[in-house]
Short mmCIF file of C-alpha atoms in Angstrom, two decimals:
data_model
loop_
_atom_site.label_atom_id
_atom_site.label_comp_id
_atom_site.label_asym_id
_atom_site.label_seq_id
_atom_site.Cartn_x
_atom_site.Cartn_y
_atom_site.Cartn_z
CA UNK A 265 -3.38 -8.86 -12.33
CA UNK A 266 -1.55 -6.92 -15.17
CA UNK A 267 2.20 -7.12 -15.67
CA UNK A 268 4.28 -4.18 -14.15
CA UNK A 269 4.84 -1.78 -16.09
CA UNK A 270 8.25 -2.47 -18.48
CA UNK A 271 10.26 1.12 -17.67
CA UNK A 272 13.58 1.81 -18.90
CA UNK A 273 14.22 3.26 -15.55
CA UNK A 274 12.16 3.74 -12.43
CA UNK A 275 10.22 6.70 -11.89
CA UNK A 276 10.64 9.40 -9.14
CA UNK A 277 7.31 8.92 -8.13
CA UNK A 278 8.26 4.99 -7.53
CA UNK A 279 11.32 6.10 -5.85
CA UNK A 280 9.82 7.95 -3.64
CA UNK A 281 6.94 5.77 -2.56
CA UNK A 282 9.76 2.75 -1.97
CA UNK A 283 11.85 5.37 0.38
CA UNK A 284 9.00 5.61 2.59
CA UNK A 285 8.68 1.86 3.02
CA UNK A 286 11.36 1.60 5.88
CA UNK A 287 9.04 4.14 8.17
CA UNK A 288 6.37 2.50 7.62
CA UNK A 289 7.42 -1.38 8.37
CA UNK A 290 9.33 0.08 11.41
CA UNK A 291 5.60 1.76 12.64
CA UNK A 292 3.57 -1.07 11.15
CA UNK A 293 5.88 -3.47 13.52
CA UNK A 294 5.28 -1.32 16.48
CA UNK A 295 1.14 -0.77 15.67
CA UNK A 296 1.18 -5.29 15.45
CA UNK A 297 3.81 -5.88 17.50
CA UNK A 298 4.78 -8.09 14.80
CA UNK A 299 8.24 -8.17 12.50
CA UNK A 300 6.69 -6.32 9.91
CA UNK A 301 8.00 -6.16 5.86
CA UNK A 302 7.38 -4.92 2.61
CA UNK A 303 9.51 -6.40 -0.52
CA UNK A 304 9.36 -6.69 -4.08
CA UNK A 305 7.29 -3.74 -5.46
CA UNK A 306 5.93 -3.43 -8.74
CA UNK A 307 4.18 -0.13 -10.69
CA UNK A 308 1.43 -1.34 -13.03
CA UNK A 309 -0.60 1.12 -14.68
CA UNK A 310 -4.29 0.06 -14.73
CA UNK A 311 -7.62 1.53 -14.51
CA UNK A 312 -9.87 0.18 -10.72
CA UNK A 313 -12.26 -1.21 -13.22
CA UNK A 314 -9.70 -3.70 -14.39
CA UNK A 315 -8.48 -3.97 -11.89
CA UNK A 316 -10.85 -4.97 -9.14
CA UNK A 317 -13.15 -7.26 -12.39
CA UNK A 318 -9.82 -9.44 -13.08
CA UNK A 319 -9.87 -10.00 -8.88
CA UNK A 320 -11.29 -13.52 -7.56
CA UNK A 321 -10.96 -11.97 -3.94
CA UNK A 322 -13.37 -8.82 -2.20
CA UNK A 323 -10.67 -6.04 -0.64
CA UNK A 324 -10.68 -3.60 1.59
CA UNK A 325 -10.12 0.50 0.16
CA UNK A 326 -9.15 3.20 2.51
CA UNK A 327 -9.34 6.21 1.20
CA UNK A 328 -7.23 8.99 1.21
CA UNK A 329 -7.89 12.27 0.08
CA UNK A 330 -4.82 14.49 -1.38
CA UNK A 331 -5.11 18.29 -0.03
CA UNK A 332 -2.71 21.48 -0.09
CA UNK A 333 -1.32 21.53 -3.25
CA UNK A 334 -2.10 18.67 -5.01
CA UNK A 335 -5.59 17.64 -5.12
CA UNK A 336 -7.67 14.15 -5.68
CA UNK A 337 -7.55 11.10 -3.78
CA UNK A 338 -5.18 7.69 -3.49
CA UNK A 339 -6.37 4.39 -2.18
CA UNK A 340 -4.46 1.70 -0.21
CA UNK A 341 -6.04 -1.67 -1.14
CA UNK A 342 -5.69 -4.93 1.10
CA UNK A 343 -8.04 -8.29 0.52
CA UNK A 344 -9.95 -8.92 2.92
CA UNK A 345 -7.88 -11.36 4.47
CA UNK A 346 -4.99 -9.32 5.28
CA UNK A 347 -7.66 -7.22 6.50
CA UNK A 348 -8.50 -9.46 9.26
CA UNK A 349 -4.89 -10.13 10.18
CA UNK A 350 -4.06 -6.67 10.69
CA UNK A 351 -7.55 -5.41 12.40
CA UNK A 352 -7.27 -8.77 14.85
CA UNK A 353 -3.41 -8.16 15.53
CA UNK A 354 -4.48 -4.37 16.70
CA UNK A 355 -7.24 -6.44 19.05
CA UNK A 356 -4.28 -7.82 20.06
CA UNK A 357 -5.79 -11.67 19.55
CA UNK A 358 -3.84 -14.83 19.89
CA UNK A 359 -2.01 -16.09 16.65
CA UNK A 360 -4.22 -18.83 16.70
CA UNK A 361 -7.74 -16.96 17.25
CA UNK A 362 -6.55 -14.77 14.19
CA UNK A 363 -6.10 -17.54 11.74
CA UNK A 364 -8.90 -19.13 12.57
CA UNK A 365 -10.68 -15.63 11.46
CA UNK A 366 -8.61 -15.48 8.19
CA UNK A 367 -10.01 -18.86 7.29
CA UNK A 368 -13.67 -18.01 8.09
CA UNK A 369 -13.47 -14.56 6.77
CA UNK A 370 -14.97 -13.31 10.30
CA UNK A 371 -14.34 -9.40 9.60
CA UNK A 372 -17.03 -7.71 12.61
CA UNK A 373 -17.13 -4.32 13.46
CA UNK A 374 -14.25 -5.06 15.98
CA UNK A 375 -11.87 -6.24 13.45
CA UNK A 376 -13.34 -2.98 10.81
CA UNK A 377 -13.11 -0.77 13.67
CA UNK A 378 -9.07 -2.14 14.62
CA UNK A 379 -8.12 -2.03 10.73
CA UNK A 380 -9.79 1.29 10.42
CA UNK A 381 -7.47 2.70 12.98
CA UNK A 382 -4.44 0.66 11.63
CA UNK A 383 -5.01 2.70 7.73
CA UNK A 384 -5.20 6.03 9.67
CA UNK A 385 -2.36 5.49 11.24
CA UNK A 386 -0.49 4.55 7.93
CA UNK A 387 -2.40 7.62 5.88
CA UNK A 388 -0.17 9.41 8.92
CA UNK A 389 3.07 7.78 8.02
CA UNK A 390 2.72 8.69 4.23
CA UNK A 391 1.67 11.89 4.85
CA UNK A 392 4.75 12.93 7.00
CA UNK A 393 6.84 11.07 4.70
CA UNK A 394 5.99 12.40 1.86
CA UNK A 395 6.28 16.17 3.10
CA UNK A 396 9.31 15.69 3.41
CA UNK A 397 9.91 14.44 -0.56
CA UNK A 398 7.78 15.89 -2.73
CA UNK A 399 8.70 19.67 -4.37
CA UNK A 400 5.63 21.03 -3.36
CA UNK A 401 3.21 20.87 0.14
CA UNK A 402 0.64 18.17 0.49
CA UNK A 403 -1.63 17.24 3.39
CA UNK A 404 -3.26 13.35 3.17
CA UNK A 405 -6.21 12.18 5.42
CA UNK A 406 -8.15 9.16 6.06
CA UNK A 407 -11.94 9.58 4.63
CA UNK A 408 -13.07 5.91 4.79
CA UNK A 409 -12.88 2.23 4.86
CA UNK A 410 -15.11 0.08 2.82
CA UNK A 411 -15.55 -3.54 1.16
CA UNK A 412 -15.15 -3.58 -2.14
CA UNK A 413 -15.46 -6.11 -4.79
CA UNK A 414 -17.42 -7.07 -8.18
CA UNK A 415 -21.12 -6.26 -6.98
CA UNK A 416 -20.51 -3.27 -5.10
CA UNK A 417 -17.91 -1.76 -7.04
CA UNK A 418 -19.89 0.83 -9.01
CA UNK A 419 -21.92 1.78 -5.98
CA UNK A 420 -18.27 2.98 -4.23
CA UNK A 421 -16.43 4.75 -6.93
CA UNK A 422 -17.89 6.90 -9.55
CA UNK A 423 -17.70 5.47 -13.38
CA UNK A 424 -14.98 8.52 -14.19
CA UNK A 425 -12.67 7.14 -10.98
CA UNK A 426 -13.39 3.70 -11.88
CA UNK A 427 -12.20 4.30 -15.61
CA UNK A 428 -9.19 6.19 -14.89
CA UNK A 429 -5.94 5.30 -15.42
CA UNK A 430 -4.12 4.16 -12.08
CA UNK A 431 -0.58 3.78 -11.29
CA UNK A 432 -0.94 0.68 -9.10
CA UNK A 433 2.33 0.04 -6.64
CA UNK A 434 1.91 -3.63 -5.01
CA UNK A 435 4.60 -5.08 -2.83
CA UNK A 436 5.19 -8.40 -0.97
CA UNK A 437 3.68 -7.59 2.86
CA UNK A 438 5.15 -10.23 5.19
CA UNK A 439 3.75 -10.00 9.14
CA UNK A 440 5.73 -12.65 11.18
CA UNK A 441 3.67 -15.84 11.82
CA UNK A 442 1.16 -15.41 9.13
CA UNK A 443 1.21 -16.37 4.88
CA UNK A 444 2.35 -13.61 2.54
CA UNK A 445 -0.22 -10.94 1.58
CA UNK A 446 -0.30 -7.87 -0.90
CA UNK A 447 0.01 -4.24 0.53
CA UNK A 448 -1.27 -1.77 -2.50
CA UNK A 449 -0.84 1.82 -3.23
CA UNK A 450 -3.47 3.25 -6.11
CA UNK A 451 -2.79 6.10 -7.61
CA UNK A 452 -4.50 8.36 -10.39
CA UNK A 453 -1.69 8.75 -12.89
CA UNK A 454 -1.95 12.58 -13.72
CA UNK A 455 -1.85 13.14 -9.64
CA UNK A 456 1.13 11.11 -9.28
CA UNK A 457 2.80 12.14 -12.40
CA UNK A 458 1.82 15.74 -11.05
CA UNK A 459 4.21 15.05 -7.92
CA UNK A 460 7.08 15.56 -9.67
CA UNK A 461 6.09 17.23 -13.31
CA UNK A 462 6.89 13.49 -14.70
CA UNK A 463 5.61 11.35 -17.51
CA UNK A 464 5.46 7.97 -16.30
CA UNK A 465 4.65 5.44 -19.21
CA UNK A 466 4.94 2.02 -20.54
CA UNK A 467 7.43 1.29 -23.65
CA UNK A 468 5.04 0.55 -25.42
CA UNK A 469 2.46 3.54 -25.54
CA UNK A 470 2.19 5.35 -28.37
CA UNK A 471 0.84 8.95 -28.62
CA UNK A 472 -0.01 11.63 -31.10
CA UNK A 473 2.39 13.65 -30.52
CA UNK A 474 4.06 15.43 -27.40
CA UNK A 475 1.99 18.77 -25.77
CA UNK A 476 4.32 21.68 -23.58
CA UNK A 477 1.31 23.29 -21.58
CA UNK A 478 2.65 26.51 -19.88
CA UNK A 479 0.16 28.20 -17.61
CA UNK A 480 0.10 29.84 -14.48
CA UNK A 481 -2.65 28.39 -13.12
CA UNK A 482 -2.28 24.41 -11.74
CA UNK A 483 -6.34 24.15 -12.15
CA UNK A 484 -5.89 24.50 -15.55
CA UNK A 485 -2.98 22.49 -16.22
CA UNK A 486 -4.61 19.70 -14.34
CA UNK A 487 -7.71 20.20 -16.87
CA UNK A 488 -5.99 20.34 -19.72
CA UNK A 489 -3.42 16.85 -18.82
CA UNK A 490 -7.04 15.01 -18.05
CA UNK A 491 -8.26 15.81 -21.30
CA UNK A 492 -5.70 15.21 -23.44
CA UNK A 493 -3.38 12.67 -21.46
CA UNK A 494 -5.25 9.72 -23.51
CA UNK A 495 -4.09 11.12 -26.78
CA UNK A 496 -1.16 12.92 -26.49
CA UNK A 497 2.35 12.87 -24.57
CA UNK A 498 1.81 15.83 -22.09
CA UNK A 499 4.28 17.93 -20.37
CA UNK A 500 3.74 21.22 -18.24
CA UNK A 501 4.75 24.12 -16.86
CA UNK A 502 3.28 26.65 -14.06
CA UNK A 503 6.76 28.66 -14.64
CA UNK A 504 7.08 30.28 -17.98
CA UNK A 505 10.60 31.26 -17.60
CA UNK A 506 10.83 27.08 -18.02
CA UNK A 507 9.32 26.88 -21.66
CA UNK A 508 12.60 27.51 -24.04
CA UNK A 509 14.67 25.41 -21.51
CA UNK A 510 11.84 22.52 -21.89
CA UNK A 511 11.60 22.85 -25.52
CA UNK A 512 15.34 22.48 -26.10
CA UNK A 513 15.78 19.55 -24.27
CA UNK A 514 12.79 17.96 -25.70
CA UNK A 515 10.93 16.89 -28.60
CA UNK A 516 7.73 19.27 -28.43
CA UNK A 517 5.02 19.26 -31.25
CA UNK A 518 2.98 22.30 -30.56
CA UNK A 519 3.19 24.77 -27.20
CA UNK A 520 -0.27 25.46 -25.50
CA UNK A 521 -0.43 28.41 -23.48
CA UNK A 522 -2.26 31.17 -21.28
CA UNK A 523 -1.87 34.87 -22.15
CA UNK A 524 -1.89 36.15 -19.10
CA UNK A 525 0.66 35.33 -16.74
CA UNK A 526 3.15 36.77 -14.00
CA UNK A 527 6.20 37.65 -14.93
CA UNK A 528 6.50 36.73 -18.71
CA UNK A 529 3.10 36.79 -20.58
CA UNK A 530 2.09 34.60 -23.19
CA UNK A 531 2.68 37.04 -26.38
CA UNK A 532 6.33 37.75 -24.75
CA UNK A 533 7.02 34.16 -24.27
CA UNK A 534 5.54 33.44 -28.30
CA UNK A 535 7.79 36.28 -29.56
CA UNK A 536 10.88 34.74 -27.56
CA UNK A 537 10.02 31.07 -28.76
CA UNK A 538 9.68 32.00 -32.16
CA UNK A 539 12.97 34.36 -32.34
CA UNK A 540 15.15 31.12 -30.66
CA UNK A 541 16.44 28.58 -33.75
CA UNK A 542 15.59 25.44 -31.69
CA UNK A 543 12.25 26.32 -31.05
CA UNK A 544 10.65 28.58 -34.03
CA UNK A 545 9.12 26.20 -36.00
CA UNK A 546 6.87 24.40 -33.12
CA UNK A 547 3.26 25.56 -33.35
CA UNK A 548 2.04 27.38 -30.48
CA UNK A 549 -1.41 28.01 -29.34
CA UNK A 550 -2.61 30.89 -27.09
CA UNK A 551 -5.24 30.51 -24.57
CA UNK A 552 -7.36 32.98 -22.58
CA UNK A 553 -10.58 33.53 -20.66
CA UNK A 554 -10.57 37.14 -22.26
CA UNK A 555 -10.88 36.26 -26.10
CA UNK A 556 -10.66 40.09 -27.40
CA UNK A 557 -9.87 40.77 -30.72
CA UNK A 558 -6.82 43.13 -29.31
CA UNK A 559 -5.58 39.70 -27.57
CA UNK A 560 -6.26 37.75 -30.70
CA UNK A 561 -4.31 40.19 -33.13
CA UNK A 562 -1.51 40.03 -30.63
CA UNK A 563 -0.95 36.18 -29.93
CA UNK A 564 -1.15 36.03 -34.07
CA UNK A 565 1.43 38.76 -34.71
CA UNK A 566 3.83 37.30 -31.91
CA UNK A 567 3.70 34.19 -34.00
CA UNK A 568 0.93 32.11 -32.93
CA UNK A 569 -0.53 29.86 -35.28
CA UNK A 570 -4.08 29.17 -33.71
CA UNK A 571 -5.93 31.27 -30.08
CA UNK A 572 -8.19 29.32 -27.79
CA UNK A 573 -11.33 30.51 -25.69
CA UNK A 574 -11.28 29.63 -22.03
CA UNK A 575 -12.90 27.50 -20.72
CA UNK A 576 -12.61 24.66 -23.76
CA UNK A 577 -13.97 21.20 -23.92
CA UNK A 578 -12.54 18.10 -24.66
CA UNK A 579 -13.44 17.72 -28.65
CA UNK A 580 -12.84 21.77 -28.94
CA UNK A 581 -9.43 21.26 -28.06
CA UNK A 582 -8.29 18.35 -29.43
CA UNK A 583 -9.71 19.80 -32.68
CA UNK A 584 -7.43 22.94 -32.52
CA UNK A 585 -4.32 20.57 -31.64
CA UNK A 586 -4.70 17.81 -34.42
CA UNK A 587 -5.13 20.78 -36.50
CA UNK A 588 -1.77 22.04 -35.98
CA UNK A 589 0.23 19.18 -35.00
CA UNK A 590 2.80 17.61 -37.88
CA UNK A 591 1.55 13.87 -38.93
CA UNK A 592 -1.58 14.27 -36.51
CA UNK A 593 -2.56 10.76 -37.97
CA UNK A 594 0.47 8.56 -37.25
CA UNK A 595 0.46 7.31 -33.86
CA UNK A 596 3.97 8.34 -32.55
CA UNK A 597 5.58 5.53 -30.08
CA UNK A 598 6.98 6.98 -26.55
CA UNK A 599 11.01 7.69 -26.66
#
């Protein structure tokens, strides 16, 4: 397994996830009718390729899926072992019985069915906790359990969820009576950095430069973070009212954003960016999925430097942005 990630200071995603560990040892207890407790967590950020090929053990995924506003999926991982405790503790076996289970690695359609019921219940827990924390409304339910390990891997996730980056929480589980296991929480990074509008990254990472994206539309911000998040430092906006505050307390390279938007369009918001001494000099492209030349003549004269056709792929955009952003061939370290 991967070292934790080395933060200067925790995340609120992190935070948030740890708060809810209280309700769910106190439920987890009454679903095993065990003393039930999870300690010393650790974020790692890591793609399910990695991390699943550097395993010597098979696990067992539930997965959730991620509905109402935010949209994807997370995964809560155990090996198979713990597996077998928890499914045989909801079949309410004898201590004994259960270890003996552990140690043959007897998981039957019993113990599946038992664990099965023990992860929806927990996909309940999280999703009532985190209701209650996060800025915006989300919905989680249970889709499925499955074994998972080296030889079946690719036949369970897709190559494009298997290579994408992860934010990995794993904490100590301890059940009363039985050896410490692992109890983890995967993940994708731009859904949980899209929790709270945070960029959660290692010291170390170093980027092209840092993005403000500022469009109405959370589809598209989502887009644009996946296809840029490998290269550049990322930061977004469905509000533009936000932009000059975000660009004044931050280092920005170049502004990407739509035309058309509710309250403030994009040519308003270019003319205001431009006219504010903080803020003039950072490039700005304008987007649209109505490329007229009227639109085009307007974004330049408002002070854009470069306008974008919706919908855009990957190598179209990246072209436009190392075009325009300031040492686009020096690797800039996080800060």
């Amino acid at each position: 397994m991967e070292n934790p990630l080395n933060k200067k200071t925790s995340s609120r995603l992190e935070e948030t996830l740890i708060s809810t560990f209280p309700r769910i040892c106190t439920d987890c207890g009454k679903l095993t009718n065990k003393q039930f407790f999870l300690t010393n967590p650790a974020l790692q950020s890591t793609t399910l390729n990695s991390f699943i090929e550097k395993a010597n053990t098979s696990y067992v995924m539930a997965k959730f899926a991620i509905e109402e506003f935010y949209k994807g999926e997370m995964y809560l991982i155990f090996a198979v072992k713990e597996a077998i405790t928890i499914g045989s503790l909801l079949l309410a076996l004898e201590d004994a019985i259960i270890r003996e289970n552990v140690s043959k690695g007897v998981y039957d359609g019993d113990c599946t069915d038992a664990f099965k019921e023990f992860t929806n219940q927990v996909c309940g827990m999280f999703d009532s906790e985190l209701r209650s924390k996060l800025p915006k409304p989300i919905h989680l339910k249970l889709i499925s359990t499955v074994l998972i390990n080296k030889e079946n891997v690719n036949t369970i996730l897709s190559e494009e969820v298997l290579n994408e980056e992860h934010l990995v929480l794993t904490v100590t589980m301890r059940i009363l009576g039985f050896d410490d296991g692992l109890f983890m929480l995967s993940i994708p990074k731009l859904i949980g950095e899209e929790f709270f509008c945070e960029v959660i990254e290692e010291n170390d990472k170093q980027f092209k430069g840092t993005i403000l994206v500022v469009d109405d539309s959370n589809t598209d911000l989502r887009i644009v973070r996946k296809l840029l998040s490998s290269e550049y430092k990322i930061v977004v906006t469905d509000n533009p009212n936000n932009a000059l505050s975000i660009l004044q307390k931050n280092h920005v390279d170049l502004v990407l954003m739509d035309i058309y938007m509710p309250g403030v369009d994009g040519i308003t918001l270019c003319e205001r960016i431009k006219r504010n001494a903080i803020s003039n000099a950072v490039p700005i492209i304008i987007c649209s999925s109505s490329p007229t030349q009227e639109n085009v003549i307007k974004a330049i004269r408002a002070g854009a430097i470069d306008f974008l056709a919706k919908p855009f792929t990957r190598q179209r955009l990246i072209q436009k942005i190392d075009k325009h952003v300031k040492n686009n061939n020096v690797l800039l370290p996080c800060q």
